[in-house]
Every structure is written in structure tokens, then in C-alpha cells.
PDB file of C-alpha atoms in Angstrom:
ATOM      1  CA  UNK A  19      -4.129  63.659  37.243  1.00 63.00           C
ATOM      2  CA  UNK A  20      -1.904  64.561  40.394  1.00 84.00           C
ATOM      3  CA  UNK A  21       0.375  67.590  41.342  1.00 90.00           C
ATOM      4  CA  UNK A  22       3.365  65.660  40.884  1.00 91.00           C
ATOM      5  CA  UNK A  23       2.355  64.057  37.705  1.00 90.00           C
ATOM      6  CA  UNK A  24       1.804  67.244  36.218  1.00 91.00           C
ATOM      7  CA  UNK A  25       4.927  68.856  37.511  1.00 93.00           C
ATOM      8  CA  UNK A  26       6.833  65.998  36.221  1.00 93.00           C
ATOM      9  CA  UNK A  27       5.466  65.911  32.744  1.00 94.00           C
ATOM     10  CA  UNK A  28       5.902  69.641  32.121  1.00 95.00           C
ATOM     11  CA  UNK A  29       9.576  69.589  33.494  1.00 95.00           C
ATOM     12  CA  UNK A  30      10.162  65.971  31.123  1.00 94.00           C
ATOM     13  CA  UNK A  31       8.638  67.862  28.062  1.00 95.00           C
ATOM     14  CA  UNK A  32      10.654  71.332  28.460  1.00 95.00           C
ATOM     15  CA  UNK A  33      13.817  70.371  27.281  1.00 94.00           C
ATOM     16  CA  UNK A  34      11.572  69.053  24.139  1.00 95.00           C
ATOM     17  CA  UNK A  35       9.320  72.107  23.545  1.00 97.00           C
ATOM     18  CA  UNK A  36      12.569  74.262  23.518  1.00 96.00           C
ATOM     19  CA  UNK A  37      14.352  72.061  21.155  1.00 93.00           C
ATOM     20  CA  UNK A  38      11.760  71.698  18.598  1.00 95.00           C
ATOM     21  CA  UNK A  39      11.073  75.670  18.853  1.00 96.00           C
ATOM     22  CA  UNK A  40      14.185  75.516  17.938  1.00 95.00           C
ATOM     23  CA  UNK A  41      14.601  73.275  15.274  1.00 93.00           C
ATOM     24  CA  UNK A  42      11.696  74.512  13.613  1.00 95.00           C
ATOM     25  CA  UNK A  43      13.329  78.250  13.533  1.00 95.00           C
ATOM     26  CA  UNK A  44      16.988  77.288  12.501  1.00 94.00           C
ATOM     27  CA  UNK A  45      17.132  73.770  11.164  1.00 93.00           C
ATOM     28  CA  UNK A  46      20.708  74.913   9.605  1.00 93.00           C
ATOM     29  CA  UNK A  47      22.274  74.769  13.099  1.00 91.00           C
ATOM     30  CA  UNK A  48      21.910  70.579  12.957  1.00 88.00           C
ATOM     31  CA  UNK A  49      22.010  70.279   8.994  1.00 90.00           C
ATOM     32  CA  UNK A  50      25.679  69.312   8.641  1.00 90.00           C
ATOM     33  CA  UNK A  51      25.121  66.321  11.775  1.00 86.00           C
ATOM     34  CA  UNK A  52      21.892  65.287  10.377  1.00 87.00           C
ATOM     35  CA  UNK A  53      22.807  65.112   6.996  1.00 89.00           C
ATOM     36  CA  UNK A  54      24.392  61.282   6.927  1.00 85.00           C
ATOM     37  CA  UNK A  55      21.617  60.277   8.755  1.00 84.00           C
ATOM     38  CA  UNK A  56      18.896  61.958   6.944  1.00 87.00           C
ATOM     39  CA  UNK A  57      20.610  60.888   3.303  1.00 88.00           C
ATOM     40  CA  UNK A  58      20.177  56.879   4.533  1.00 86.00           C
ATOM     41  CA  UNK A  59      16.653  58.046   5.775  1.00 86.00           C
ATOM     42  CA  UNK A  60      15.391  59.457   2.680  1.00 89.00           C
ATOM     43  CA  UNK A  61      14.822  56.835   0.284  1.00 90.00           C
ATOM     44  CA  UNK A  62      12.794  54.768   2.952  1.00 90.00           C
ATOM     45  CA  UNK A  63      10.758  57.613   3.259  1.00 89.00           C
ATOM     46  CA  UNK A  64      10.457  58.309  -0.563  1.00 91.00           C
ATOM     47  CA  UNK A  65       9.105  54.822  -0.945  1.00 92.00           C
ATOM     48  CA  UNK A  66       6.779  54.721   2.278  1.00 92.00           C
ATOM     49  CA  UNK A  67       5.418  57.842   1.258  1.00 89.00           C
ATOM     50  CA  UNK A  68       5.420  59.138  -2.614  1.00 89.00           C
ATOM     51  CA  UNK A  69       6.005  62.855  -2.754  1.00 89.00           C
ATOM     52  CA  UNK A  70       7.197  63.446   0.653  1.00 89.00           C
ATOM     53  CA  UNK A  71       9.871  66.219   0.973  1.00 91.00           C
ATOM     54  CA  UNK A  72      12.911  64.065   2.102  1.00 90.00           C
ATOM     55  CA  UNK A  73      15.700  67.111   2.159  1.00 92.00           C
ATOM     56  CA  UNK A  74      17.489  67.288   5.472  1.00 92.00           C
ATOM     57  CA  UNK A  75      16.387  70.758   6.871  1.00 93.00           C
ATOM     58  CA  UNK A  76      12.864  69.888   6.068  1.00 93.00           C
ATOM     59  CA  UNK A  77      13.293  66.180   8.052  1.00 92.00           C
ATOM     60  CA  UNK A  78      14.884  68.543  10.899  1.00 92.00           C
ATOM     61  CA  UNK A  79      11.466  71.022  10.969  1.00 95.00           C
ATOM     62  CA  UNK A  80       9.553  67.817  10.693  1.00 93.00           C
ATOM     63  CA  UNK A  81      11.163  66.561  13.744  1.00 93.00           C
ATOM     64  CA  UNK A  82      10.950  69.922  16.056  1.00 94.00           C
ATOM     65  CA  UNK A  83       7.267  70.477  14.893  1.00 96.00           C
ATOM     66  CA  UNK A  84       6.696  66.945  16.147  1.00 96.00           C
ATOM     67  CA  UNK A  85       8.745  67.653  19.282  1.00 96.00           C
ATOM     68  CA  UNK A  86       7.089  71.165  19.842  1.00 97.00           C
ATOM     69  CA  UNK A  87       3.583  69.858  19.329  1.00 97.00           C
ATOM     70  CA  UNK A  88       3.789  66.483  21.277  1.00 97.00           C
ATOM     71  CA  UNK A  89       5.771  68.323  24.174  1.00 97.00           C
ATOM     72  CA  UNK A  90       3.067  70.778  24.373  1.00 97.00           C
ATOM     73  CA  UNK A  91       0.648  68.000  24.596  1.00 97.00           C
ATOM     74  CA  UNK A  92       2.777  65.931  27.365  1.00 96.00           C
ATOM     75  CA  UNK A  93       3.149  69.145  29.475  1.00 96.00           C
ATOM     76  CA  UNK A  94      -0.933  69.844  29.356  1.00 95.00           C
ATOM     77  CA  UNK A  95      -1.724  66.502  30.055  1.00 93.00           C
ATOM     78  CA  UNK A  96      -3.406  65.608  26.703  1.00 94.00           C
ATOM     79  CA  UNK A  97      -2.921  62.142  25.284  1.00 94.00           C
ATOM     80  CA  UNK A  98      -0.186  61.267  27.371  1.00 93.00           C
ATOM     81  CA  UNK A  99       0.859  57.590  26.818  1.00 93.00           C
ATOM     82  CA  UNK A 100       0.898  57.929  23.175  1.00 95.00           C
ATOM     83  CA  UNK A 101       2.420  61.433  23.009  1.00 96.00           C
ATOM     84  CA  UNK A 102       5.187  60.012  25.354  1.00 96.00           C
ATOM     85  CA  UNK A 103       5.989  56.898  22.950  1.00 96.00           C
ATOM     86  CA  UNK A 104       6.052  59.714  19.597  1.00 96.00           C
ATOM     87  CA  UNK A 105       8.641  62.129  21.515  1.00 96.00           C
ATOM     88  CA  UNK A 106      10.379  58.558  22.312  1.00 96.00           C
ATOM     89  CA  UNK A 107      11.027  57.643  18.737  1.00 94.00           C
ATOM     90  CA  UNK A 108      11.702  61.498  17.926  1.00 92.00           C
ATOM     91  CA  UNK A 109      14.613  61.488  20.927  1.00 91.00           C
ATOM     92  CA  UNK A 110      16.344  58.641  19.152  1.00 90.00           C
ATOM     93  CA  UNK A 111      17.446  60.297  16.060  1.00 84.00           C
ATOM     94  CA  UNK A 112      18.450  63.482  17.878  1.00 83.00           C
ATOM     95  CA  UNK A 113      20.567  61.462  20.307  1.00 89.00           C
ATOM     96  CA  UNK A 114      22.371  59.515  17.577  1.00 86.00           C
ATOM     97  CA  UNK A 115      23.182  62.150  15.162  1.00 83.00           C
ATOM     98  CA  UNK A 116      23.563  64.785  18.263  1.00 84.00           C
ATOM     99  CA  UNK A 117      25.957  63.261  20.443  1.00 88.00           C
ATOM    100  CA  UNK A 118      27.873  60.331  18.992  1.00 88.00           C
ATOM    101  CA  UNK A 119      30.587  60.492  21.109  1.00 90.00           C
ATOM    102  CA  UNK A 120      32.208  57.338  20.100  1.00 91.00           C
ATOM    103  CA  UNK A 121      33.504  58.913  17.116  1.00 91.00           C
ATOM    104  CA  UNK A 122      35.467  62.011  18.525  1.00 90.00           C
ATOM    105  CA  UNK A 123      39.021  61.967  19.155  1.00 92.00           C
ATOM    106  CA  UNK A 124      39.009  64.628  21.649  1.00 93.00           C
ATOM    107  CA  UNK A 125      38.641  63.595  25.183  1.00 93.00           C
ATOM    108  CA  UNK A 126      37.077  67.074  26.216  1.00 94.00           C
ATOM    109  CA  UNK A 127      34.250  66.322  23.070  1.00 92.00           C
ATOM    110  CA  UNK A 128      33.959  62.652  23.673  1.00 92.00           C
ATOM    111  CA  UNK A 129      32.938  63.617  27.549  1.00 94.00           C
ATOM    112  CA  UNK A 130      30.576  66.358  26.762  1.00 93.00           C
ATOM    113  CA  UNK A 131      28.931  64.445  24.464  1.00 92.00           C
ATOM    114  CA  UNK A 132      28.736  61.212  26.058  1.00 94.00           C
ATOM    115  CA  UNK A 133      27.170  63.500  28.957  1.00 95.00           C
ATOM    116  CA  UNK A 134      24.439  64.666  26.689  1.00 93.00           C
ATOM    117  CA  UNK A 135      24.096  61.096  25.022  1.00 94.00           C
ATOM    118  CA  UNK A 136      23.261  59.987  28.524  1.00 95.00           C
ATOM    119  CA  UNK A 137      21.128  63.097  29.674  1.00 94.00           C
ATOM    120  CA  UNK A 138      18.878  61.879  26.792  1.00 94.00           C
ATOM    121  CA  UNK A 139      19.021  58.579  27.478  1.00 95.00           C
ATOM    122  CA  UNK A 140      17.365  59.344  30.820  1.00 95.00           C
ATOM    123  CA  UNK A 141      14.727  61.428  29.332  1.00 95.00           C
ATOM    124  CA  UNK A 142      14.086  58.771  27.055  1.00 95.00           C
ATOM    125  CA  UNK A 143      13.714  56.615  30.113  1.00 95.00           C
ATOM    126  CA  UNK A 144      11.172  59.238  31.508  1.00 95.00           C
ATOM    127  CA  UNK A 145       9.435  58.953  28.214  1.00 96.00           C
ATOM    128  CA  UNK A 146       8.895  55.710  28.192  1.00 94.00           C
ATOM    129  CA  UNK A 147       7.668  55.397  32.336  1.00 93.00           C
ATOM    130  CA  UNK A 148       5.225  58.395  30.689  1.00 93.00           C
ATOM    131  CA  UNK A 149       3.958  56.128  28.147  1.00 92.00           C
ATOM    132  CA  UNK A 150       3.327  53.141  30.488  1.00 91.00           C
ATOM    133  CA  UNK A 151       1.566  55.341  33.568  1.00 88.00           C
ATOM    134  CA  UNK A 152      -1.869  54.870  33.820  1.00 82.00           C
ATOM    135  CA  UNK A 153      -2.164  57.265  36.593  1.00 80.00           C
ATOM    136  CA  UNK A 154      -3.241  55.051  38.816  1.00 77.00           C
ATOM    137  CA  UNK A 155      -6.352  53.779  36.876  1.00 77.00           C
ATOM    138  CA  UNK A 156      -6.102  50.154  35.347  1.00 77.00           C
ATOM    139  CA  UNK A 157      -4.329  49.603  32.052  1.00 72.00           C
ATOM    140  CA  UNK A 158      -6.060  48.275  28.490  1.00 72.00           C
ATOM    141  CA  UNK A 159      -4.863  44.768  29.460  1.00 78.00           C
ATOM    142  CA  UNK A 160      -6.030  44.519  32.633  1.00 77.00           C
ATOM    143  CA  UNK A 161      -9.246  46.155  31.683  1.00 76.00           C
ATOM    144  CA  UNK A 162      -9.988  44.046  29.047  1.00 81.00           C
ATOM    145  CA  UNK A 163      -9.102  41.056  30.963  1.00 82.00           C
ATOM    146  CA  UNK A 164     -11.524  41.668  33.510  1.00 81.00           C
ATOM    147  CA  UNK A 165     -14.299  42.698  30.970  1.00 85.00           C
ATOM    148  CA  UNK A 166     -13.683  38.991  29.479  1.00 84.00           C
ATOM    149  CA  UNK A 167     -14.010  37.489  33.036  1.00 81.00           C
ATOM    150  CA  UNK A 168     -17.185  39.533  34.086  1.00 84.00           C
ATOM    151  CA  UNK A 169     -18.878  38.390  30.219  1.00 86.00           C
ATOM    152  CA  UNK A 170     -18.005  34.913  31.461  1.00 87.00           C
ATOM    153  CA  UNK A 171     -19.358  35.277  34.834  1.00 89.00           C
ATOM    154  CA  UNK A 172     -22.238  36.775  33.202  1.00 89.00           C
ATOM    155  CA  UNK A 173     -22.763  33.831  30.591  1.00 88.00           C
ATOM    156  CA  UNK A 174     -22.172  31.284  33.516  1.00 91.00           C
ATOM    157  CA  UNK A 175     -24.715  33.004  35.640  1.00 92.00           C
ATOM    158  CA  UNK A 176     -27.297  33.245  32.692  1.00 89.00           C
ATOM    159  CA  UNK A 177     -26.562  29.389  31.995  1.00 90.00           C
ATOM    160  CA  UNK A 178     -27.515  28.479  35.629  1.00 93.00           C
ATOM    161  CA  UNK A 179     -30.706  30.673  35.565  1.00 93.00           C
ATOM    162  CA  UNK A 180     -31.942  29.104  32.049  1.00 91.00           C
ATOM    163  CA  UNK A 181     -31.394  25.717  33.824  1.00 93.00           C
ATOM    164  CA  UNK A 182     -32.883  26.627  36.876  1.00 93.00           C
ATOM    165  CA  UNK A 183     -35.982  28.027  34.843  1.00 93.00           C
ATOM    166  CA  UNK A 184     -36.172  24.985  32.862  1.00 90.00           C
ATOM    167  CA  UNK A 185     -36.404  22.661  35.961  1.00 92.00           C
ATOM    168  CA  UNK A 186     -38.805  24.685  37.384  1.00 92.00           C
ATOM    169  CA  UNK A 187     -40.841  24.599  34.209  1.00 88.00           C
ATOM    170  CA  UNK A 188     -40.310  21.019  33.663  1.00 89.00           C
ATOM    171  CA  UNK A 189     -41.692  20.748  37.354  1.00 88.00           C
ATOM    172  CA  UNK A 190     -44.487  22.802  37.054  1.00 86.00           C
ATOM    173  CA  UNK A 191     -45.523  20.808  33.614  1.00 84.00           C
ATOM    174  CA  UNK A 192     -45.658  17.102  35.855  1.00 83.00           C
ATOM    175  CA  UNK A 193     -47.568  19.107  38.561  1.00 84.00           C
ATOM    176  CA  UNK A 194     -50.217  20.521  35.970  1.00 80.00           C
ATOM    177  CA  UNK A 195     -50.395  16.835  34.412  1.00 81.00           C
ATOM    178  CA  UNK A 196     -50.716  15.076  37.426  1.00 79.00           C
ATOM    179  CA  UNK A 197     -54.143  17.603  38.785  1.00 73.00           C
ATOM    180  CA  UNK A 198     -57.357  16.147  37.933  1.00 73.00           C
ATOM    181  CA  UNK A 199     -58.516  18.903  35.508  1.00 59.00           C
TER     182      UNK A 199
END
């Protein structure tokens, strides 16, 4: 991992680690804004995973725990591509819940929420870039197609070798029949 990639990942994950820790420690500050969304998500979660707690504070804590843990993994360079996708997924509800500038009547509040919303969109873009970053190594698609191409060439080479050996064997048998014996 290059120093620039390492620094960028630490910088990108820093806000998510801090926000995740705050959400774990004090979900009450986010509960009033999150409740309308968690009320809609809770029935879906109960259907998908019966018995899972779906109260607003627990969902805020769960989102915070994921942000905290995944942010630390991203900062340390562990499982960076999948972790970046997970973090992108956790950022979406927080952005919609925490910064609904389209509902603000006060112009100052609207501008503030709009700036935070756009900041989160920038973070989302950075996370998507981190999810796509192969660190200069070939991606899975390239490796798979390269492996398939390599296998096809190996099969063609083996077939040519088998044909050549068969022709040699036929010539040897024909020569052996012609020899007096």
C-alpha cells in the first residue's frame, strides 16, 4: 500500500470512526431525526431477521458500531474494498436522516444542512473510489478473463501437442511395418 493511499484511507475513515463512536455512546441525540426512517425500516428487518431488535436507539447503535469497526478496518488497510462498500451503505441513511435540507424552511438551516449533505456525498464518492481501488493490482474481472484466456491457450497447446504426437506415432508405426523383420 502506498503512503498516499494509506493517508487517504485514514483521512476518509476518520469522520466515520468518530461519528460511529458518538452514535454508539449517545444514540439519543440522533433518535428524534432517525425515528421516521427506522419506523419504516423496522418491519422489513423484523420480516428478514425475526427476533432482531428494531427500536430506534438499537438501530442507531448498530449503524454506529458498523461505522466504527469498518472505519478502523479501512484506516488500517484491512479488507478495504468490501469495507468501503459497507461504509458507503451506512452513510446513506445518516445523510438522508441527518441533513434533509429540502424540508428546512429557515434559509440558514437549509444552507447548513445542504453543505453537510454535499459533504456526505463527497465522502460517499471517496468510499466508492476506495471500493473500486485495486491498488494497482489487476481486478477480479481481469484476473478471471486472463485465467480463462490462459486456460484456453493451454488447451490449444495440449491439443496441438497431442496431434503432433499422434502423427509421430503413426509415422513410427508405418516405418516399423515397412522394415523387414
